[in-house]
N, C-alpha and C. Protein backbone atom coordinates (compact mmCIF):
# COMPACT_ATOMS: atom_id res chain seq x y z
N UNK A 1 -3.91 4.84 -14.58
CA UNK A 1 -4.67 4.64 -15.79
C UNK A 1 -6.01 3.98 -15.41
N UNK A 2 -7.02 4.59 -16.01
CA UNK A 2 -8.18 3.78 -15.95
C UNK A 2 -8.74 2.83 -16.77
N UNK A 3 -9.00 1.42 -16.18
CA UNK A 3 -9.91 0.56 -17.22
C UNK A 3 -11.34 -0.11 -17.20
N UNK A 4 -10.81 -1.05 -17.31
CA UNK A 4 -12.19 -2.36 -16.75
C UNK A 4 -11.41 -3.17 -16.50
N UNK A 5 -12.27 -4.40 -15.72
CA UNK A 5 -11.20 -5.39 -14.96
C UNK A 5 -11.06 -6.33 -16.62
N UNK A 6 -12.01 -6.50 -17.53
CA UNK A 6 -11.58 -7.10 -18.70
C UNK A 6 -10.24 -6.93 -19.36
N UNK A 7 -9.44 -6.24 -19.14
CA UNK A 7 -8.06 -5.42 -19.51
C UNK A 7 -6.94 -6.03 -18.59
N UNK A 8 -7.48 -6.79 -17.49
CA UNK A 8 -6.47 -7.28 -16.30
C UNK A 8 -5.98 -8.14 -16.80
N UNK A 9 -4.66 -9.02 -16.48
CA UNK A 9 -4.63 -9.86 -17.10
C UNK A 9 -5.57 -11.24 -16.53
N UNK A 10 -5.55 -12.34 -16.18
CA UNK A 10 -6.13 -13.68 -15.76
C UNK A 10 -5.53 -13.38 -13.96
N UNK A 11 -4.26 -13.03 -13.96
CA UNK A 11 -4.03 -13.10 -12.56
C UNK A 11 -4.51 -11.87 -11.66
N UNK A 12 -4.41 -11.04 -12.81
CA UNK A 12 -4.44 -9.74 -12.16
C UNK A 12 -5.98 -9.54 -11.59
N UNK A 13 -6.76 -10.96 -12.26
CA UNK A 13 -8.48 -10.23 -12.12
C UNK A 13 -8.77 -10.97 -11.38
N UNK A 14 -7.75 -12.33 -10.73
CA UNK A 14 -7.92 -12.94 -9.60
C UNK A 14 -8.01 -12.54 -8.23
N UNK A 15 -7.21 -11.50 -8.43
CA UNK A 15 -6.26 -10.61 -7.66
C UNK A 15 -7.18 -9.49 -7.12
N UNK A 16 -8.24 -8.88 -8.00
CA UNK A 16 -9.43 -8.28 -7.65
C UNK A 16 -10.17 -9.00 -6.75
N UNK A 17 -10.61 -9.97 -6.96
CA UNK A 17 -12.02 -10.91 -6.63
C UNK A 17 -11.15 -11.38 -5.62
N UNK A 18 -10.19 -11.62 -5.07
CA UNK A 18 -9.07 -11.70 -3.95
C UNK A 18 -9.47 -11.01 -2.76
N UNK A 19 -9.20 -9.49 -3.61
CA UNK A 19 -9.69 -8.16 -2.47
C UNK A 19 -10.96 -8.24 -2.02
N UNK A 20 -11.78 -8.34 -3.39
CA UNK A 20 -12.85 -8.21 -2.97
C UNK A 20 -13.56 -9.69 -1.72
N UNK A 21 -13.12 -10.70 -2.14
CA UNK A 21 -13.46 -11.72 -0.84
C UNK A 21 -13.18 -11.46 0.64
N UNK A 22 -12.07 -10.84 0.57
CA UNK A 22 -11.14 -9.92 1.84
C UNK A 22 -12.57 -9.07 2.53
N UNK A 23 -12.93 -8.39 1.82
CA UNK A 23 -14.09 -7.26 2.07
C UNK A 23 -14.79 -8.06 3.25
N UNK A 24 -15.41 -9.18 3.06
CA UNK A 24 -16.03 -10.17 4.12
C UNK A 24 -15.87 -10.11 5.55
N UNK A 25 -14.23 -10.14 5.29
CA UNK A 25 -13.68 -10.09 6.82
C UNK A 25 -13.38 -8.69 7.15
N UNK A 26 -14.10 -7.54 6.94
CA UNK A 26 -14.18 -6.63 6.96
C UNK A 26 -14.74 -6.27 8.84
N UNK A 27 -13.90 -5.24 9.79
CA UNK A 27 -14.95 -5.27 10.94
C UNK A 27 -15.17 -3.38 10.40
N UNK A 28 -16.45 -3.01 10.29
CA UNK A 28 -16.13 -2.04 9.74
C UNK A 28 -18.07 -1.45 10.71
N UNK A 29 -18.47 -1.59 11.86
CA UNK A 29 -18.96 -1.35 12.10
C UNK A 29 -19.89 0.20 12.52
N UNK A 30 -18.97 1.43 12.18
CA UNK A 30 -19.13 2.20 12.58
C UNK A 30 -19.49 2.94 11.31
N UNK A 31 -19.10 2.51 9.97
CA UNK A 31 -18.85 3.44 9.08
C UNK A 31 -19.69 2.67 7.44
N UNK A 32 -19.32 0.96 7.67
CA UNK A 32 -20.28 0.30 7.45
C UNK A 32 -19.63 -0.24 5.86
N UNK A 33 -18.10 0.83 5.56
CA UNK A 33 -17.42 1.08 4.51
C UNK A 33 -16.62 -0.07 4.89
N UNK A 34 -16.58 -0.76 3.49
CA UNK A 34 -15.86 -2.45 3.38
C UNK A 34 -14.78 -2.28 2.73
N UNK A 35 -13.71 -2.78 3.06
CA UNK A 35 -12.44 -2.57 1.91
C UNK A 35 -11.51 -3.88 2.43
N UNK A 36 -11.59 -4.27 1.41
CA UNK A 36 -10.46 -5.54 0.85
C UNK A 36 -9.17 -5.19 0.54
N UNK A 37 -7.97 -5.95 0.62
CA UNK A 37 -7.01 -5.71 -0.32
C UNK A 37 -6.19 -7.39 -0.17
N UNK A 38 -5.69 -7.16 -1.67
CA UNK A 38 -4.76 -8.90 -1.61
C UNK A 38 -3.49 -8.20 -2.18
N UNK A 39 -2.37 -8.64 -1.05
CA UNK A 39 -1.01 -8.22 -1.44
C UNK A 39 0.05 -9.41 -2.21
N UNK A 40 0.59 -9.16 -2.89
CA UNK A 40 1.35 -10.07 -3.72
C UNK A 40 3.15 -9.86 -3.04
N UNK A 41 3.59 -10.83 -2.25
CA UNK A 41 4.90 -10.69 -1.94
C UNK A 41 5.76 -11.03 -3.20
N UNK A 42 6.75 -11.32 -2.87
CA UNK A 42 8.07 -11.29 -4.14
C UNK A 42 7.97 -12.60 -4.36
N UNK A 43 7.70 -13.59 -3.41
CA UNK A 43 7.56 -14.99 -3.59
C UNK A 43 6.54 -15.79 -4.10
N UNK A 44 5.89 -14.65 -4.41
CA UNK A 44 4.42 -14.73 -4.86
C UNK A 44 3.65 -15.22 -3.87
N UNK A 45 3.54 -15.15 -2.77
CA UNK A 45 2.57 -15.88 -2.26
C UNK A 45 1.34 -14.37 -1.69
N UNK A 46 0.35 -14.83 -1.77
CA UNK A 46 -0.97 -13.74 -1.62
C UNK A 46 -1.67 -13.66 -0.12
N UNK A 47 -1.74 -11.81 0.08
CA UNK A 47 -1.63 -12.23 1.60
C UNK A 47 -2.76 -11.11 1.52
N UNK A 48 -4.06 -11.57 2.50
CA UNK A 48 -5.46 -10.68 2.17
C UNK A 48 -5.42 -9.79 3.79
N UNK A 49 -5.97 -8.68 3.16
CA UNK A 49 -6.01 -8.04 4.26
C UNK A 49 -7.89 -7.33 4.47
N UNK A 50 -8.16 -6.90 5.57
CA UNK A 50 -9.30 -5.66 5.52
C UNK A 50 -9.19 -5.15 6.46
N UNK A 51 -9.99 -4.06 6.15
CA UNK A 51 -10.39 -2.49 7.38
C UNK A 51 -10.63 -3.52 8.47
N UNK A 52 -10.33 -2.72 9.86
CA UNK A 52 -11.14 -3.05 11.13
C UNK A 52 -11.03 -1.73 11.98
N UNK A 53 -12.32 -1.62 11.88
CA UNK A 53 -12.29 0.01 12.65
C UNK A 53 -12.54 -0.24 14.55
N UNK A 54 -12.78 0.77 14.74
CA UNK A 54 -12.46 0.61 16.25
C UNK A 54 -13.16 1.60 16.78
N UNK A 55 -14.07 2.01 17.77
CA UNK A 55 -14.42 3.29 19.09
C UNK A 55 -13.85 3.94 18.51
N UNK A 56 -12.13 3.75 19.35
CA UNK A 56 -11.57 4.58 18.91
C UNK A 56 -10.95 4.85 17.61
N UNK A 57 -11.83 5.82 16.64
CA UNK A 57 -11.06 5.94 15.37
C UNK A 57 -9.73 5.89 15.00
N UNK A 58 -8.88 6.39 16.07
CA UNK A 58 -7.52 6.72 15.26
C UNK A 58 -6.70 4.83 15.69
N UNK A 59 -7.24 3.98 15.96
CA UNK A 59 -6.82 2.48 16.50
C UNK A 59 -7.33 1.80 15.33
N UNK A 60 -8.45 2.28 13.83
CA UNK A 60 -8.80 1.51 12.73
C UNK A 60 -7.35 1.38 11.77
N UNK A 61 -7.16 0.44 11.78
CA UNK A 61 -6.70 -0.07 10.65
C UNK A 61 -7.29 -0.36 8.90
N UNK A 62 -6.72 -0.04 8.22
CA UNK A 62 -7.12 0.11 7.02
C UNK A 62 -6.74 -1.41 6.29
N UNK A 63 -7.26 -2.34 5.33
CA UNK A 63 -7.30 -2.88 4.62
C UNK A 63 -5.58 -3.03 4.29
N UNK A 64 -5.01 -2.34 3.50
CA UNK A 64 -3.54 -2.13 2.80
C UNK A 64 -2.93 -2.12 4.05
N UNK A 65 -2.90 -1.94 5.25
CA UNK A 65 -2.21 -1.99 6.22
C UNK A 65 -2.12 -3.14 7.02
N UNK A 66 -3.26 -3.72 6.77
CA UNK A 66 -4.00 -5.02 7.44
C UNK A 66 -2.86 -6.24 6.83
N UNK A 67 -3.27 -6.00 5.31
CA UNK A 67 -2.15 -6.91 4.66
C UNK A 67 -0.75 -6.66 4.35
N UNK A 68 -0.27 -5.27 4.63
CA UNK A 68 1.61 -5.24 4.77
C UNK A 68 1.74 -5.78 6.02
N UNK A 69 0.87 -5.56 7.50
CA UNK A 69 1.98 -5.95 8.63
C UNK A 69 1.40 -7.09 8.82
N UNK A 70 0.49 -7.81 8.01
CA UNK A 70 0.23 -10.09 8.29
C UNK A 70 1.99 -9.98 7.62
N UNK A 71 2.37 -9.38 6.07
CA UNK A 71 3.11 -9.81 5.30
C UNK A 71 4.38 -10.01 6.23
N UNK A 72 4.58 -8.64 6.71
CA UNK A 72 5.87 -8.13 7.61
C UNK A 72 5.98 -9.18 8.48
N UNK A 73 4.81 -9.56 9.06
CA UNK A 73 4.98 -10.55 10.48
C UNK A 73 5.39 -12.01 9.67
N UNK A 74 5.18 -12.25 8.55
CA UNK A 74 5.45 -13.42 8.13
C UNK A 74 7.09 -13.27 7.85
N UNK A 75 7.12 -12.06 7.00
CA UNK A 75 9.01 -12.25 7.23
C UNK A 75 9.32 -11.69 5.72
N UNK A 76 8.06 -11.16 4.78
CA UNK A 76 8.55 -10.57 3.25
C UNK A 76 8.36 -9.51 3.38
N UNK A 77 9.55 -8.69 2.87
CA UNK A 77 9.44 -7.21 2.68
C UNK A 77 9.46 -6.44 1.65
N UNK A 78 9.41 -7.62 0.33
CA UNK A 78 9.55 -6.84 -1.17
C UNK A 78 7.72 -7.53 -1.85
N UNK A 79 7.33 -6.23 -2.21
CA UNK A 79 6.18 -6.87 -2.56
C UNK A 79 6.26 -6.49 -4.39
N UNK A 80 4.71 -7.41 -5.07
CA UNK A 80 4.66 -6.84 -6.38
C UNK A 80 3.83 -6.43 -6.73
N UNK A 81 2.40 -6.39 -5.94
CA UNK A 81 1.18 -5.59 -6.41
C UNK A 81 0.78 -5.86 -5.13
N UNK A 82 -0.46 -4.75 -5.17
CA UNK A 82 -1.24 -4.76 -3.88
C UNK A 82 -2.55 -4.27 -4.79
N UNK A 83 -3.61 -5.00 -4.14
CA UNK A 83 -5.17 -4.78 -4.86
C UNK A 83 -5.87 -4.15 -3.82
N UNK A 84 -6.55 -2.66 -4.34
CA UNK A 84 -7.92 -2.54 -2.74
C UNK A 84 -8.87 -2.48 -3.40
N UNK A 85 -10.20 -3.21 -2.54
CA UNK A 85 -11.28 -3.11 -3.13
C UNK A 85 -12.40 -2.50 -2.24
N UNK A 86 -13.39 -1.59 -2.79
CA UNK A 86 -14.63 -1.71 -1.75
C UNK A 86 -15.69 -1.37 -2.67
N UNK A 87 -16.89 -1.20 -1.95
CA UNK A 87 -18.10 -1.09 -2.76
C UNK A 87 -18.47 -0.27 -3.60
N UNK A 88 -17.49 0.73 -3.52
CA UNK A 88 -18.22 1.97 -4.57
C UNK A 88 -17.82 1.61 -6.02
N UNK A 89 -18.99 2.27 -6.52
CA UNK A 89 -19.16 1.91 -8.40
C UNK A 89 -17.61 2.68 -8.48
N UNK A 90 -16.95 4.04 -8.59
CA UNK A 90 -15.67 4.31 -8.53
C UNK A 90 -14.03 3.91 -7.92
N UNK A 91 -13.58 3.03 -8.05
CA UNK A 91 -12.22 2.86 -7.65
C UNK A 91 -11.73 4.04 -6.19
N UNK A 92 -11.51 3.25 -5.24
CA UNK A 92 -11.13 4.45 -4.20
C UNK A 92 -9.52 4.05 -3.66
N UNK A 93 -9.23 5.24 -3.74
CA UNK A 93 -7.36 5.17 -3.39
C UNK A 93 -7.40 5.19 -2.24
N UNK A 94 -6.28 4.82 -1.82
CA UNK A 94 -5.40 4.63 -0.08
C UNK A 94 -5.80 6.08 0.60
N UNK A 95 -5.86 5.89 1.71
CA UNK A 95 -5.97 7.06 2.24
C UNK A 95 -4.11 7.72 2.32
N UNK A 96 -3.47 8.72 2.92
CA UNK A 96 -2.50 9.20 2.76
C UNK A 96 -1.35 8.25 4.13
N UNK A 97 -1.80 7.38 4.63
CA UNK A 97 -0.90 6.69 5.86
C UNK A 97 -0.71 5.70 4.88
N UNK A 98 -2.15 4.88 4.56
CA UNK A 98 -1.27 3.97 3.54
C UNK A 98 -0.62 3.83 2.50
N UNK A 99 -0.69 5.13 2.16
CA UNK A 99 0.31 5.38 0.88
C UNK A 99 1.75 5.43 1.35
N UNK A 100 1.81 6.23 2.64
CA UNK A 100 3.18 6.05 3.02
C UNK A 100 4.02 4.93 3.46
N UNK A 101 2.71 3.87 4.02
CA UNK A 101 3.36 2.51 4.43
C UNK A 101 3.56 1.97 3.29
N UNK A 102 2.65 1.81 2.05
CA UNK A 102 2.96 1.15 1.14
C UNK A 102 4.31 1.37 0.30
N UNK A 103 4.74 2.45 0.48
CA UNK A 103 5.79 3.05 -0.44
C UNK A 103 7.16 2.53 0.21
N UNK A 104 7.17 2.48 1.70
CA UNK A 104 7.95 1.74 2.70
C UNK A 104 9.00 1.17 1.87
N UNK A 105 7.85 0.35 1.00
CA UNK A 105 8.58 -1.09 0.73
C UNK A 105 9.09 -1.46 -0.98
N UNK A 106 9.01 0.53 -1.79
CA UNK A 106 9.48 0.46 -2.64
C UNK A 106 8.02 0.77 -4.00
N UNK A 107 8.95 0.50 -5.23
CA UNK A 107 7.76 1.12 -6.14
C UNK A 107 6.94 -0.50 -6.92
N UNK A 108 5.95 -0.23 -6.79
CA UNK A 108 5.18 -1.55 -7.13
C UNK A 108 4.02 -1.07 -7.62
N UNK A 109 2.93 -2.60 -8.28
CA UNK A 109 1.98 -2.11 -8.59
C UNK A 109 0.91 -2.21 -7.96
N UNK A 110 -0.24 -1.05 -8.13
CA UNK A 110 -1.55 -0.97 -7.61
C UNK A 110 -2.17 -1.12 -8.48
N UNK A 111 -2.92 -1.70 -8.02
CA UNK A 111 -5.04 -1.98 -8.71
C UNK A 111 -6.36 -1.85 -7.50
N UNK A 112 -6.53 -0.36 -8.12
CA UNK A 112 -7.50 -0.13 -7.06
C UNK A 112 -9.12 -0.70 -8.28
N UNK A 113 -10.24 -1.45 -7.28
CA UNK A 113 -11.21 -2.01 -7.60
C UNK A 113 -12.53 -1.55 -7.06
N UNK A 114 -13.64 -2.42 -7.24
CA UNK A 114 -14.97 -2.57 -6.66
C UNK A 114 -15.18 -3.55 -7.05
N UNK A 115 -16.01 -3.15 -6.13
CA UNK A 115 -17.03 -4.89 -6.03
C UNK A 115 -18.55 -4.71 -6.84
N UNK A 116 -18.69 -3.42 -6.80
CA UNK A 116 -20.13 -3.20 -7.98
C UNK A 116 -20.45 -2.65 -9.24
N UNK A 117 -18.50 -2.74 -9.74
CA UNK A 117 -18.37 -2.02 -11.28
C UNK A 117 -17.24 -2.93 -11.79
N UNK A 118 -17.11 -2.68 -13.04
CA UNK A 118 -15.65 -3.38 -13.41
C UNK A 118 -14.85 -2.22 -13.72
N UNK A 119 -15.04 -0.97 -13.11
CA UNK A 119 -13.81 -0.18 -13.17
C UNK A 119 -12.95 -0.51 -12.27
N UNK A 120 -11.73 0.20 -12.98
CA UNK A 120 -10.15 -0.27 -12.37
C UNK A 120 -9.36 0.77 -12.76
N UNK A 121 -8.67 1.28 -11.85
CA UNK A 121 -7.11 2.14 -11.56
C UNK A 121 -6.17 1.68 -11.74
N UNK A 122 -5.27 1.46 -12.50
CA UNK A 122 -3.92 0.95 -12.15
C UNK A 122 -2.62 1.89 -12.50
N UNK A 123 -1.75 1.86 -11.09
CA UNK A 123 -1.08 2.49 -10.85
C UNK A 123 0.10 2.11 -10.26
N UNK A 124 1.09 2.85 -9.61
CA UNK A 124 2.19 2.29 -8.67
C UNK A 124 2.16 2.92 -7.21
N UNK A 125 2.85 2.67 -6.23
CA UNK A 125 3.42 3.00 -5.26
C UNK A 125 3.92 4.66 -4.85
N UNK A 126 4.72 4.78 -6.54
CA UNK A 126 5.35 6.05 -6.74
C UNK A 126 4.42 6.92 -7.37
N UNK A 127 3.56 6.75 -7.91
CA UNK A 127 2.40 7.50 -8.79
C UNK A 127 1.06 7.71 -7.68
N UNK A 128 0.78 6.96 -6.71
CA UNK A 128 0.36 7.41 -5.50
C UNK A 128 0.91 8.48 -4.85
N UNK A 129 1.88 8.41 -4.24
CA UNK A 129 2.63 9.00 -3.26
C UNK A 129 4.21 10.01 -3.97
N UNK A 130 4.13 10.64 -5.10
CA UNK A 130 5.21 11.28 -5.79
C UNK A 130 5.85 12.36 -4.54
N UNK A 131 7.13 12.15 -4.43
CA UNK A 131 8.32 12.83 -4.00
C UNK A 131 8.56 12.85 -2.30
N UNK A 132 7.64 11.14 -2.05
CA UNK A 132 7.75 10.27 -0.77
C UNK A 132 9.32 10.64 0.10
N UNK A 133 8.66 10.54 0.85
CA UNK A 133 9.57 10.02 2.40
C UNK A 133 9.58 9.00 2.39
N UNK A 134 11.09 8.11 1.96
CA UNK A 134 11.57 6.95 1.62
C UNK A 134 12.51 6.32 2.40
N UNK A 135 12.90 5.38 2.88
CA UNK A 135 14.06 5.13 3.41
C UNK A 135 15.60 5.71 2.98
N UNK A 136 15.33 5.83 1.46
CA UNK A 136 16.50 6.42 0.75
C UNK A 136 16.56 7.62 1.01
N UNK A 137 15.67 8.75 1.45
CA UNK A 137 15.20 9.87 2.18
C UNK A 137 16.74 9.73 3.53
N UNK A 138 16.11 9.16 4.16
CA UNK A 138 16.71 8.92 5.17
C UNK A 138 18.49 8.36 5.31
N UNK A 139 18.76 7.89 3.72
CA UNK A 139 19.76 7.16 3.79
C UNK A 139 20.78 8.48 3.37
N UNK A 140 20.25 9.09 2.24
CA UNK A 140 20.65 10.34 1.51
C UNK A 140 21.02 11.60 2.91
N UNK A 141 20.14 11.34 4.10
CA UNK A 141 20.19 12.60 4.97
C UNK A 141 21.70 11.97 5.45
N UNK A 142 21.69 10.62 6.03
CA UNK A 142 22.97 10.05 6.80
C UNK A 142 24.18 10.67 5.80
N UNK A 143 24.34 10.66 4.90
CA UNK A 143 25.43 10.31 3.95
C UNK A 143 25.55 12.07 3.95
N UNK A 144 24.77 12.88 4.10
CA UNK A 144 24.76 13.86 3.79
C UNK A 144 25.26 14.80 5.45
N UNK A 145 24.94 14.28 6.01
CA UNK A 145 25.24 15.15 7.22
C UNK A 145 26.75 14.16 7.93
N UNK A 146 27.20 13.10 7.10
CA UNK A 146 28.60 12.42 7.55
C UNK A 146 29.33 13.60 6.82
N UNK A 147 28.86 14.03 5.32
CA UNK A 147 30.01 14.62 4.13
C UNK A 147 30.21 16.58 5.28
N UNK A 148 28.87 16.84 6.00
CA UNK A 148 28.83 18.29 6.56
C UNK A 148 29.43 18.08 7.50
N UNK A 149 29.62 16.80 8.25
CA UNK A 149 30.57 16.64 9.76
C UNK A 149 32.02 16.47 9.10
N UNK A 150 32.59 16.17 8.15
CA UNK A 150 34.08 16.01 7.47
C UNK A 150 34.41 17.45 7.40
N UNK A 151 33.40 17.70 6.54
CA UNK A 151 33.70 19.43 5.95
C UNK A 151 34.08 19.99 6.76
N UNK A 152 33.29 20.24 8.03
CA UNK A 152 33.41 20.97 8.99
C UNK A 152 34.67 20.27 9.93
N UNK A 153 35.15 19.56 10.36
CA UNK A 153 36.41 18.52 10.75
C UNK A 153 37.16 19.78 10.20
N UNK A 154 37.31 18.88 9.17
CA UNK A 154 38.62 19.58 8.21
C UNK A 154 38.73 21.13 8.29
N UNK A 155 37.84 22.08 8.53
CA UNK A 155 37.74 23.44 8.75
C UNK A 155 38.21 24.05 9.86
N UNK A 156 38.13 22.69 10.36
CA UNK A 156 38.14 23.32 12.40
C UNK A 156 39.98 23.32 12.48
N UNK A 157 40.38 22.22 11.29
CA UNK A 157 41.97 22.03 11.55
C UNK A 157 42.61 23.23 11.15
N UNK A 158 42.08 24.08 10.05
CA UNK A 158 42.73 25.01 9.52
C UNK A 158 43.25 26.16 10.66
């Protein structure tokens, strides 16, 4: 859904200006593109992340990634919002890695921002990334290829 950050609630617009401070610590030398993000764990405590690009392109880290693996290394794995921010007057979404890391960790909310408009996105995890590769993906394959190794057991006895 699209708004203005006036529509956020008090925390939620903290939570912007969060990301957007993040932007600062931005190393984004090559591309010059700033992006913030402030992640909200389950415990509430707020964990800022940004881009740091690199020579080598495929070694940049993105903002949303910056702040799941500080979170991960601290020891929380259930989050409740994640904010990204960067300079463009339009709201810009995750690229497609961080959608998949973000989803990792379940369905939550997003607020994508800027720093030179008061437009705002808000969205989830699952509304990013619809019909994800999930852990439950993975849990559903186990359970599913135990029930095709029985089947087949039991076939071999006949």
């Amino acid at each position: 859904m699209t708004t203005t950050k006036a529509n956020l609630t008090e925390f939620e617009q903290q939570l912007v200006d969060k990301a957007i401070g993040a932007m600062e610590n931005a190393y984004c030398k090559y591309s010059n593109f700033k992006v913030g993000a402030a992640l909200v764990c389950d415990d509430g405590e707020i964990i800022i992340g940004a881009n740091h690009e690199n020579a080598s392109y495929g070694a940049t880290i993105c903002a949303e990634r910056s702040a799941i693996v500080t979170a991960l290394t601290k020891g929380h794995r259930k989050f409740k919002y994640i904010v990204v921010a960067t300079e463009l007057e339009a709201p810009c979404s995750p690229c497609g890695v961080c959608r998949q890391v973000l989803i990792e960790f379940g369905d939550y909310k997003v607020i994508l921002g800027s720093s030179t408009s008061d437009q705002i996105i808000e969205t989830t995890t699952y509304e990013l990334l619809p019909y994800a590769f999930t852990p439950k993906s993975l849990d559903d394959h186990e359970k599913e290829t135990e029930e095709r190794k029985h089947h087949n057991d039991h076939n071999n006895k006949e």
